[in-house]
Short mmCIF file of C-alpha atoms in Angstrom, two decimals:
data_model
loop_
_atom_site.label_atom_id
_atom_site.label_comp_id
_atom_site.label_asym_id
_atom_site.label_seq_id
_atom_site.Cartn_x
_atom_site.Cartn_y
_atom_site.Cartn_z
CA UNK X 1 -84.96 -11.39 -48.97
CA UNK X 2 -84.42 -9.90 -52.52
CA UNK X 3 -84.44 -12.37 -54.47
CA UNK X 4 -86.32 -12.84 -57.27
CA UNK X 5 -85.13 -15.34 -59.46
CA UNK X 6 -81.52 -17.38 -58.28
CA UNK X 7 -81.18 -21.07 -59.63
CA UNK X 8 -77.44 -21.18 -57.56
CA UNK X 9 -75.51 -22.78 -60.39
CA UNK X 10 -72.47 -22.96 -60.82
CA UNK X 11 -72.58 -22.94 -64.54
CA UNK X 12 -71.94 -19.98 -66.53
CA UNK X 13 -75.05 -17.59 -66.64
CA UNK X 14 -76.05 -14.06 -66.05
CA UNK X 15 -76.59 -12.48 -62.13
CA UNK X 16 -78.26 -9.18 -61.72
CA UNK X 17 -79.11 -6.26 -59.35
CA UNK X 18 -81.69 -3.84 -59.28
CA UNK X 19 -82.05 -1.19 -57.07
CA UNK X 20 -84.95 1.82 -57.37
CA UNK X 21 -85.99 4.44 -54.95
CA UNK X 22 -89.03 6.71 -55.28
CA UNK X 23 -90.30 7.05 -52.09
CA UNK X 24 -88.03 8.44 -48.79
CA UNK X 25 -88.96 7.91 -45.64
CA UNK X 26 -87.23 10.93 -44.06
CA UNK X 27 -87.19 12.96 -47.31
CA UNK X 28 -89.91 15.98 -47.84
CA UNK X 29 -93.42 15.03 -48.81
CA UNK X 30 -92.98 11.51 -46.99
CA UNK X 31 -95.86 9.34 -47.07
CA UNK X 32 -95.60 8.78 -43.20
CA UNK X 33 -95.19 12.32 -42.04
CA UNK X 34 -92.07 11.78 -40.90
CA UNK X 35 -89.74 14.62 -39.92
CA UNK X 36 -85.68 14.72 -40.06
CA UNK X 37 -83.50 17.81 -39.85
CA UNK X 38 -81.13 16.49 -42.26
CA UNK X 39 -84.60 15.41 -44.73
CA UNK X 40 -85.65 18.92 -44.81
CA UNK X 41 -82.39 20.55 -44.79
CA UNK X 42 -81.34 18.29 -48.38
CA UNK X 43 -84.12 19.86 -50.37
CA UNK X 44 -84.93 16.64 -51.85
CA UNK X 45 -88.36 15.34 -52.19
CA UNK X 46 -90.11 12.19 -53.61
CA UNK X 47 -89.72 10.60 -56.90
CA UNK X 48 -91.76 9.26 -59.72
CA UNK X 49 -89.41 7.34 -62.24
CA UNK X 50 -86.52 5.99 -60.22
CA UNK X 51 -88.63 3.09 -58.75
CA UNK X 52 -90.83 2.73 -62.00
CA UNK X 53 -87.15 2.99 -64.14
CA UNK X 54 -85.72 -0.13 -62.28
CA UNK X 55 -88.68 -2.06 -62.40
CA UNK X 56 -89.13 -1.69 -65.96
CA UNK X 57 -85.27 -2.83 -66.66
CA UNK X 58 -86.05 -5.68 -64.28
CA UNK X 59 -88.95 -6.58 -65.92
CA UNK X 60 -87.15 -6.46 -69.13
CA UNK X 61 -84.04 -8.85 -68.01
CA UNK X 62 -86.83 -11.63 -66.72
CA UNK X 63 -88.35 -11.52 -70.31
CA UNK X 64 -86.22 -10.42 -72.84
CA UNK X 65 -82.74 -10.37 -71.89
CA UNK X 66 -80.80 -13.24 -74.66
CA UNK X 67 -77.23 -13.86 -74.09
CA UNK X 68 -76.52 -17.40 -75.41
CA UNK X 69 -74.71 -19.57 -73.11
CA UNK X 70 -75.37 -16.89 -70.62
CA UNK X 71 -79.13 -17.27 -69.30
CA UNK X 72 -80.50 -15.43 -66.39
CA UNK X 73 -79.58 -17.10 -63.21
CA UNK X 74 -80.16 -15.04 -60.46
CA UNK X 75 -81.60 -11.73 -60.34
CA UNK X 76 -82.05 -9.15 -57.03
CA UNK X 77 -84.03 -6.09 -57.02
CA UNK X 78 -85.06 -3.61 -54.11
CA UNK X 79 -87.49 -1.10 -55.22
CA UNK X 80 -89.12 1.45 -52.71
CA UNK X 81 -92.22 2.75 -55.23
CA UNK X 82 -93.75 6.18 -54.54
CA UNK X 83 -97.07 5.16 -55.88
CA UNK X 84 -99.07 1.97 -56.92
CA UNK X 85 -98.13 2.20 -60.28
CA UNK X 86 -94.58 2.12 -60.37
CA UNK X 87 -94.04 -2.03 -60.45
CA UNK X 88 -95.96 -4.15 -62.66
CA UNK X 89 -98.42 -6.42 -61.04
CA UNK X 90 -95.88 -9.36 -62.05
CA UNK X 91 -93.41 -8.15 -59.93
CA UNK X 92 -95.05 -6.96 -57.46
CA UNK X 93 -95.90 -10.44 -56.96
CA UNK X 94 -92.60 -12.07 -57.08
CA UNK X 95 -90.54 -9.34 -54.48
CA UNK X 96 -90.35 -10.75 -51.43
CA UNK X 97 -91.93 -8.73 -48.39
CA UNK X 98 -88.95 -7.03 -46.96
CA UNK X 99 -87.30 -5.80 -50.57
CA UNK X 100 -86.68 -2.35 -49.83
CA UNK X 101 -83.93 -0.67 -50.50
CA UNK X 102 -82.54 0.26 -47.38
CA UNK X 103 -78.96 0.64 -45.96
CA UNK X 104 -78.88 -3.03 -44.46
CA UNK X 105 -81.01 -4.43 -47.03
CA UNK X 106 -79.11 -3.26 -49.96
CA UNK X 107 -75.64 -4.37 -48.10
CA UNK X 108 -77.14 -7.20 -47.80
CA UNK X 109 -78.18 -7.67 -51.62
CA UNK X 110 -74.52 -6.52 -52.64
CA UNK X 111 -72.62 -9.00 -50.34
CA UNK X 112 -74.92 -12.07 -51.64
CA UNK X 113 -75.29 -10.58 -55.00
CA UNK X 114 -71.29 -10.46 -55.47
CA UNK X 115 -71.27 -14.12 -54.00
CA UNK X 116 -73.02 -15.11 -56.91
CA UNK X 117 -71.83 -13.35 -59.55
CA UNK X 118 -68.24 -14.76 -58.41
CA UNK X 119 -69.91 -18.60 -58.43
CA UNK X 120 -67.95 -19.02 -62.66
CA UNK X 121 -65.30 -16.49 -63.75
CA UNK X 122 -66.68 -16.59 -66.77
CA UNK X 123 -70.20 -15.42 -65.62
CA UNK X 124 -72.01 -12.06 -66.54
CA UNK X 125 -72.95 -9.43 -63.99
CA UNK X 126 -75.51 -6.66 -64.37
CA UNK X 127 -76.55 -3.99 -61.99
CA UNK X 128 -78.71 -0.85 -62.63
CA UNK X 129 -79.75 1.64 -60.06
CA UNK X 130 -81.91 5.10 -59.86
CA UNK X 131 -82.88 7.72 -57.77
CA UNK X 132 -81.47 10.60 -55.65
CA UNK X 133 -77.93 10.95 -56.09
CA UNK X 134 -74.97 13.42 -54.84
CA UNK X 135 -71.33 13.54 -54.97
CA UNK X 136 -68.50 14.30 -53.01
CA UNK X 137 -65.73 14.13 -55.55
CA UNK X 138 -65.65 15.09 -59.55
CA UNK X 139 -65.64 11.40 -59.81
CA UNK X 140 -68.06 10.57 -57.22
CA UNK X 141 -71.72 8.89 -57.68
CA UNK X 142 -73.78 8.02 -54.40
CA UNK X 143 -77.38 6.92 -54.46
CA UNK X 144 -79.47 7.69 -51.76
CA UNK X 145 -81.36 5.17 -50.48
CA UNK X 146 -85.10 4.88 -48.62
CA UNK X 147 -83.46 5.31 -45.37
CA UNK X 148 -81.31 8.28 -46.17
CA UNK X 149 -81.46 11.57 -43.59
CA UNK X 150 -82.62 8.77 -40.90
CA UNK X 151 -82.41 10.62 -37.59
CA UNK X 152 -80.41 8.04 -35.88
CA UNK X 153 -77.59 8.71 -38.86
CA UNK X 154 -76.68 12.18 -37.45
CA UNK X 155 -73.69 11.26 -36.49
CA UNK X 156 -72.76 9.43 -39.80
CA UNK X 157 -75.13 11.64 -42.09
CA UNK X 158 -74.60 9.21 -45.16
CA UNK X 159 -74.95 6.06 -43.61
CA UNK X 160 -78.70 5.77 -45.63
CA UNK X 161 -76.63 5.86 -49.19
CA UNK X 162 -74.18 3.65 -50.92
CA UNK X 163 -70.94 4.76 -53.25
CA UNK X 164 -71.74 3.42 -56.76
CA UNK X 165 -68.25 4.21 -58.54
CA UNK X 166 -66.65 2.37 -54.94
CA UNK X 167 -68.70 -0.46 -55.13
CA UNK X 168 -68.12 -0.64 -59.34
CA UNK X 169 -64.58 -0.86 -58.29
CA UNK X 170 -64.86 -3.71 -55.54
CA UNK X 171 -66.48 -6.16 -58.48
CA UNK X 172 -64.08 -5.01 -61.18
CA UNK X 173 -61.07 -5.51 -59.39
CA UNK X 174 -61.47 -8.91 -58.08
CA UNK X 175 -61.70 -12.31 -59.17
CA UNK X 176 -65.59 -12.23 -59.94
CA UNK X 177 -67.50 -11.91 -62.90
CA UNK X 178 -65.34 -12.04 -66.18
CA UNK X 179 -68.11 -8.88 -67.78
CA UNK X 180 -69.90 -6.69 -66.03
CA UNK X 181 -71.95 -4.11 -67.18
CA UNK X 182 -73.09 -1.41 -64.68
CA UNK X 183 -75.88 1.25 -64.93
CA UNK X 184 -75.93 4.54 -62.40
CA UNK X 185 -79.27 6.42 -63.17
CA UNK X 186 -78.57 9.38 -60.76
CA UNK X 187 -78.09 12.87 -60.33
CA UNK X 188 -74.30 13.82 -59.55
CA UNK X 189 -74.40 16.84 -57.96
CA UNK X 190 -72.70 18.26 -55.03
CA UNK X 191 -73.98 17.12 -51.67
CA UNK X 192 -75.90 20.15 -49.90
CA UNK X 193 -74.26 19.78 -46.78
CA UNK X 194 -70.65 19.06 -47.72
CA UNK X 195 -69.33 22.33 -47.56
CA UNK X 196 -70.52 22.36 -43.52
CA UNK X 197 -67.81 19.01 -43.18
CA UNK X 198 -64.33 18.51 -43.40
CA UNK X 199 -65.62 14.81 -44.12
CA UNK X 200 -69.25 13.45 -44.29
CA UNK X 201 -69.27 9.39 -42.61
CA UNK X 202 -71.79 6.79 -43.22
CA UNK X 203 -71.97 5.84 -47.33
CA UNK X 204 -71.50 2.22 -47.83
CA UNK X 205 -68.51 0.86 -49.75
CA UNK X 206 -66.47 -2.59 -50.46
CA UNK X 207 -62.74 -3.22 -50.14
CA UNK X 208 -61.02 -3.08 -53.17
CA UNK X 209 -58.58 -5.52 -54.07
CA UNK X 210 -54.75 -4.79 -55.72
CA UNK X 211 -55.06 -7.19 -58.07
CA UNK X 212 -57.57 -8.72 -60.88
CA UNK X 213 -59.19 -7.23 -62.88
CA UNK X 214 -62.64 -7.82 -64.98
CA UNK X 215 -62.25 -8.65 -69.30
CA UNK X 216 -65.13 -5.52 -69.30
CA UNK X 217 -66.77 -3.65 -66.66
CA UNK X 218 -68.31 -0.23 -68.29
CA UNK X 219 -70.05 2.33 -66.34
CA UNK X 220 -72.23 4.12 -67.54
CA UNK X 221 -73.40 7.23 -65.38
CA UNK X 222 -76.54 9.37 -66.34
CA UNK X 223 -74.98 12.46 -65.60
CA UNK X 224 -71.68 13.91 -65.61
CA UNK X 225 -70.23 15.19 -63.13
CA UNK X 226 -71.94 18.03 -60.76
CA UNK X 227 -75.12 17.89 -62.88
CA UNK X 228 -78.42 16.49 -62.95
CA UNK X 229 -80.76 14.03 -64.60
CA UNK X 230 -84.02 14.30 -65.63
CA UNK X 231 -87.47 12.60 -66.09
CA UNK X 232 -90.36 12.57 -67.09
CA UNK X 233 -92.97 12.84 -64.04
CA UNK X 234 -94.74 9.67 -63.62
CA UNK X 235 -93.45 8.14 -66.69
CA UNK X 236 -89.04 6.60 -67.08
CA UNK X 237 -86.47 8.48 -66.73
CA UNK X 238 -84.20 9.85 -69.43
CA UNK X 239 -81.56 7.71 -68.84
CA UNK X 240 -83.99 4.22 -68.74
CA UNK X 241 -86.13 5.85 -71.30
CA UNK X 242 -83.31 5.88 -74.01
CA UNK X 243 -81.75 2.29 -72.25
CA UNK X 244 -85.14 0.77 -73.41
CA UNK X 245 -85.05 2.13 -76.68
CA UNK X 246 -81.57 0.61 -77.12
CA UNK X 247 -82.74 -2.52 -76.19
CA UNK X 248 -86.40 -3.44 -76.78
CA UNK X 249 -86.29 -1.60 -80.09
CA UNK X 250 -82.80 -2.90 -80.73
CA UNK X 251 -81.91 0.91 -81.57
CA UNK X 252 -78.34 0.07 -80.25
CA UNK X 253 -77.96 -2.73 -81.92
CA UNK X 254 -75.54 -3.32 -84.78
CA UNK X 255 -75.09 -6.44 -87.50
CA UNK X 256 -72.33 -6.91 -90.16
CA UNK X 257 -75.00 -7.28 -92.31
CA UNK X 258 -74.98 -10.85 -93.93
CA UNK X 259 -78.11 -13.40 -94.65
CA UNK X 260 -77.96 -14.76 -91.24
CA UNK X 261 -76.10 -12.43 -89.13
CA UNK X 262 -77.23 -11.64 -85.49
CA UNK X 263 -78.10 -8.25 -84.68
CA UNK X 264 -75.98 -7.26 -80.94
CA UNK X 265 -75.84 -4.84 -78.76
CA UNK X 266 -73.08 -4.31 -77.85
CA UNK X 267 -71.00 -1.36 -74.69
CA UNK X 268 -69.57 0.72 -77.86
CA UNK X 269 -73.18 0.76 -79.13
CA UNK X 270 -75.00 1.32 -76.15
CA UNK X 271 -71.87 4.33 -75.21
CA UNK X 272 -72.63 6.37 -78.50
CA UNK X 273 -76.67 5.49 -78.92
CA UNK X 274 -76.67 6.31 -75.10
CA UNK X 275 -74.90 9.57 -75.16
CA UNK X 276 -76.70 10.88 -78.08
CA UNK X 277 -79.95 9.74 -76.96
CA UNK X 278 -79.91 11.30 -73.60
CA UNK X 279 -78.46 14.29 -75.10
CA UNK X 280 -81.69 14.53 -77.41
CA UNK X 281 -84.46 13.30 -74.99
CA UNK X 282 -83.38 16.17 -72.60
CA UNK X 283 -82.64 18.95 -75.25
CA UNK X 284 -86.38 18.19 -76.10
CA UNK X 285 -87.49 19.44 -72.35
CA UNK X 286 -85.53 22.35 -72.68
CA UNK X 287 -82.73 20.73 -70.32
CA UNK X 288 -79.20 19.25 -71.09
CA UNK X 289 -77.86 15.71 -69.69
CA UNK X 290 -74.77 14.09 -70.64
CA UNK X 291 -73.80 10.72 -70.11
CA UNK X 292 -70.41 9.72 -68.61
CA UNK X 293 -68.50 6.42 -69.80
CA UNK X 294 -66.15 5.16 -67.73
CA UNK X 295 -64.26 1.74 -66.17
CA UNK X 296 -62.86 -1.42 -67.96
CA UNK X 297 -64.03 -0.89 -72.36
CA UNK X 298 -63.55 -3.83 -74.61
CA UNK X 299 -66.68 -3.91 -77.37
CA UNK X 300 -67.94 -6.92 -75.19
CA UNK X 301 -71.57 -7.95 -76.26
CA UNK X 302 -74.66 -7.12 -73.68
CA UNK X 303 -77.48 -8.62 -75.59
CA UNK X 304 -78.64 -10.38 -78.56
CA UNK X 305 -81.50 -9.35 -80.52
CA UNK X 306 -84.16 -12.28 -80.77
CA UNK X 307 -85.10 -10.33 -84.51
CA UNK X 308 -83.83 -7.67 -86.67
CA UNK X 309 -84.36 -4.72 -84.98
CA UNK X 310 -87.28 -2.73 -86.99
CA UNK X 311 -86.31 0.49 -89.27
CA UNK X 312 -87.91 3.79 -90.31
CA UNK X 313 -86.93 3.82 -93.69
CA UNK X 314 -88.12 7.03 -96.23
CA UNK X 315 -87.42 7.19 -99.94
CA UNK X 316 -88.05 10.53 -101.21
CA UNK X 317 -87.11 12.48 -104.41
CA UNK X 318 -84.34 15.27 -104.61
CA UNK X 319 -85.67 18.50 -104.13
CA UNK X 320 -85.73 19.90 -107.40
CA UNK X 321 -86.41 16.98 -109.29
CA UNK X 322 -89.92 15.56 -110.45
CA UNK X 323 -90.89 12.51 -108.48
CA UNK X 324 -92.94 11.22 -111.25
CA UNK X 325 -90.25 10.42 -112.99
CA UNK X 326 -88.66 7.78 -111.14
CA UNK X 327 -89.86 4.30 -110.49
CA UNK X 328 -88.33 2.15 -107.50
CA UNK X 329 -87.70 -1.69 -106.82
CA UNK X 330 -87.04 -2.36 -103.35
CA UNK X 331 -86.33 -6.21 -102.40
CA UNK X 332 -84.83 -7.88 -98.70
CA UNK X 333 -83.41 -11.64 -99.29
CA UNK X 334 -84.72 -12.37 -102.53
CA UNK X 335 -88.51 -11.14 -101.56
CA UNK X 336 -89.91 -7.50 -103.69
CA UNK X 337 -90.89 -5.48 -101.36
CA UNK X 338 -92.22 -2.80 -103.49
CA UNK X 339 -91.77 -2.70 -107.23
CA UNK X 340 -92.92 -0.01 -109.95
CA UNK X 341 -93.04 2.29 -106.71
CA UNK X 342 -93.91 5.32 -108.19
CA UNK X 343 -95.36 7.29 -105.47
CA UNK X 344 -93.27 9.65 -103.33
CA UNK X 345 -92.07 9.76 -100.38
CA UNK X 346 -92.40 6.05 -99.54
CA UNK X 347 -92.43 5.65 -96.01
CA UNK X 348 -92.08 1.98 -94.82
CA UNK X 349 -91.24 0.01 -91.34
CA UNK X 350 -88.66 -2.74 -92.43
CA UNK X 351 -86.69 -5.04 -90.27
CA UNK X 352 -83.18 -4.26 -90.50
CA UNK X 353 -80.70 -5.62 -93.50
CA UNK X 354 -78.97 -5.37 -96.25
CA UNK X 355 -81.88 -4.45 -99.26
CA UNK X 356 -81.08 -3.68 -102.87
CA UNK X 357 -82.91 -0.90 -104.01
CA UNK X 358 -83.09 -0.46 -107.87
CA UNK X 359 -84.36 2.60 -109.82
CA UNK X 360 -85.69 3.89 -113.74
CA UNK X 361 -85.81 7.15 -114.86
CA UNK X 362 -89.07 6.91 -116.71
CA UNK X 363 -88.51 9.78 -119.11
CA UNK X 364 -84.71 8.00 -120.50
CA UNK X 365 -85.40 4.17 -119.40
CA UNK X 366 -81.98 4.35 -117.63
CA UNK X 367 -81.42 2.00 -115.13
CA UNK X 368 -79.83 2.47 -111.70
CA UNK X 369 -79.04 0.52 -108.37
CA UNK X 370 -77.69 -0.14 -105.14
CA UNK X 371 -77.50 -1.57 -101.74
CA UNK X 372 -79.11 -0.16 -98.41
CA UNK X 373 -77.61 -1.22 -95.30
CA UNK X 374 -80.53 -0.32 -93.27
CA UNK X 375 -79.61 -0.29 -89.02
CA UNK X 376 -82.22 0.96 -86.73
CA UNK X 377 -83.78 3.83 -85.49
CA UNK X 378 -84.22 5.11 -89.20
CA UNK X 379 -82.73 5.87 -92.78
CA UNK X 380 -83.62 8.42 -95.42
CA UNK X 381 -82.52 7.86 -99.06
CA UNK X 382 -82.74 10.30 -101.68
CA UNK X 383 -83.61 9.52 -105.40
CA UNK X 384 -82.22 9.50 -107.90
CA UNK X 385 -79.08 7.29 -106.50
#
């Protein structure tokens, strides 16, 4: 029904799930015209990047994702798109007809995508979800999904939404996938209506074992808790926005710097580029969003970088010293890059690596040098060394 890609091997490989909701059925501004109490009660409306957001990780995973002895071998996604736009044509093509995300459909998805991911203990799981979100606790995150405020649910209000931090906790503790890496793109505030119930029935949740436990299972939750996240209208969110820079660009990526050394991503890179990222990307729009880290940490690795990860690098003169007195040799693995530079600043896109940078002071002939570990997004060295 959701799947998209599922080999069912039993060797060791990589399962996925991907769940985005734009569009609400019973949610203000519906498509349909629809009308719930609840719907127009919650405030909520439609969405533009939730749907878009999970596609475009999706997307990503079928392509790009490279985890040696770990390929992509199954891969579910339910996406309820607001307009056209949101899912690539690709996709599109390749979701099945009934791959929205609604309560049954996404229990569904979880039950078969846990089956899977428990097929090797030693296999990878991956699951990344957006839109609407609320909490009931300060360690709660529930997504709302396309059926959400349905009028049949009156009488268990949440039964349209699923627990994400309950359902993190029913695949870590368990004897399932040996790493997991989970992504909540969500808003975390308090639901509207829970201060009108002792208790609020419905949201879908997995038991949770007493015993096992997953090597790694991070969490990593786009807001903390009681606050919001942002995004851009029509375009990603904040959250997937700086997720994609991580990983397309490699920004998160980190190498010990030899000849022939892979460049990885790995959780304690994607926790601090993540966190600042956000932070940045939100404090740009005037708004503030923090990421929250939490579950099962060991510095597992989430992806390897097919190349080195490109870098922003700018060599500029001191401020107070005369530029046209320095000259610059720049080489990367035995190749000159630039040599005689004498024009300042130099501003260059290199892939990322250990260089050797050496420099004269043209008014003594004194020689100088030195070695630039250069990591992604950018560096800026000063002259003289």
């Amino acid at each position: 029904m959701t799947v998209v890609i599922d080999d069912s091997s039993g060797s060791p490989g990589t399962h996925a799930l991907i769940i985005g909701v734009s569009a609400y059925d019973y949610l203000l501004g519906n498509s349909k015209g629809r009308f719930s109490k609840q719907g127009s009660a919650s405030g909520f409306g439609q969405l533009t990047a939730a749907a878009r957001s999970a596609a475009r990780f999706a997307t990503w995973l079928m392509n790009d994702y490279r985890r040696k002895g770990f390929p992509l071998r199954s891969l579910r996604v339910l996406l309820s798109p607001a307009t056209e736009d949101e899912v690539s044509e690709n996709l599109k093509d390749m979701l099945e007809k009934d791959s929205i995300p609604t309560r049954d459909n996404v229990a569904t998805a979880f039950r078969e995508f846990k089956k899977a991911a428990a097929r090797n203990p030693n296999n990878i799981a991956i699951v990344y979800v957006a839109g609407h979100g609320v909490q009931f606790t300060n360690t709660g995150a529930v997504l709302l999904l396309s059926d959400f405020a349905h009028p049949d649910h009156e009488e268990e209000r949440y039964r349209g939404a699923v627990d994400m931090r309950a359902m993190h906790e029913s695949m870590t503790y368990t004897n399932g996938a040996r790493s997991q890496f989970w992504f909540v793109d969500i808003c975390r505030q308090r639901a509207p209506d829970a201060q009108d119930f002792e208790e609020l029935a419905g949201v879908l949740k997995f038991n949770k074992d007493i015993y096992g436990a997953a090597a790694c299972s991070p969490l990593f939750l786009s807001a903390s808790t009681g606050e919001q996240a942002f995004a851009k209208p029509g375009e990603l969110t904040l959250f997937c926005e700086a997720l994609m820079l991580a990983l397309v660009e490699g920004h998160a990526a980190s190498s010990d710097g030899e000849r022939s050394s892979p460049w990885l991503v790995s959780t304690s890179g994607l926790q601090m580029y993540l966190r600042k990222t956000v932070d940045l990307l939100a404090d740009n729009g005037d708004e503030k969003q923090l990421i929250e880290c939490t579950g099962i940490f060991n510095d597992e690795v989430f992806h390897e970088c097919e190349n080195a990860p490109k870098v922003d690098l700018t060599i500029q003169i001191k401020d107070g010293m005369i530029g046209g007195h320095y000259s610059a040799k720049l080489s990367h693995l035995d190749r000159v890059l630039y040599d005689d530079h004498t024009t300042w600043p130099l501003c260059a896109r290199v892939p990322a690596g250990l260089y050797k940078i050496e420099v004269t002071t043209l008014t003594t002939k004194e020689k100088d040098s030195d070695n630039l570990k250069l990591a992604p997004p950018s560096r800026l060295k000063e002259l003289p060394l």
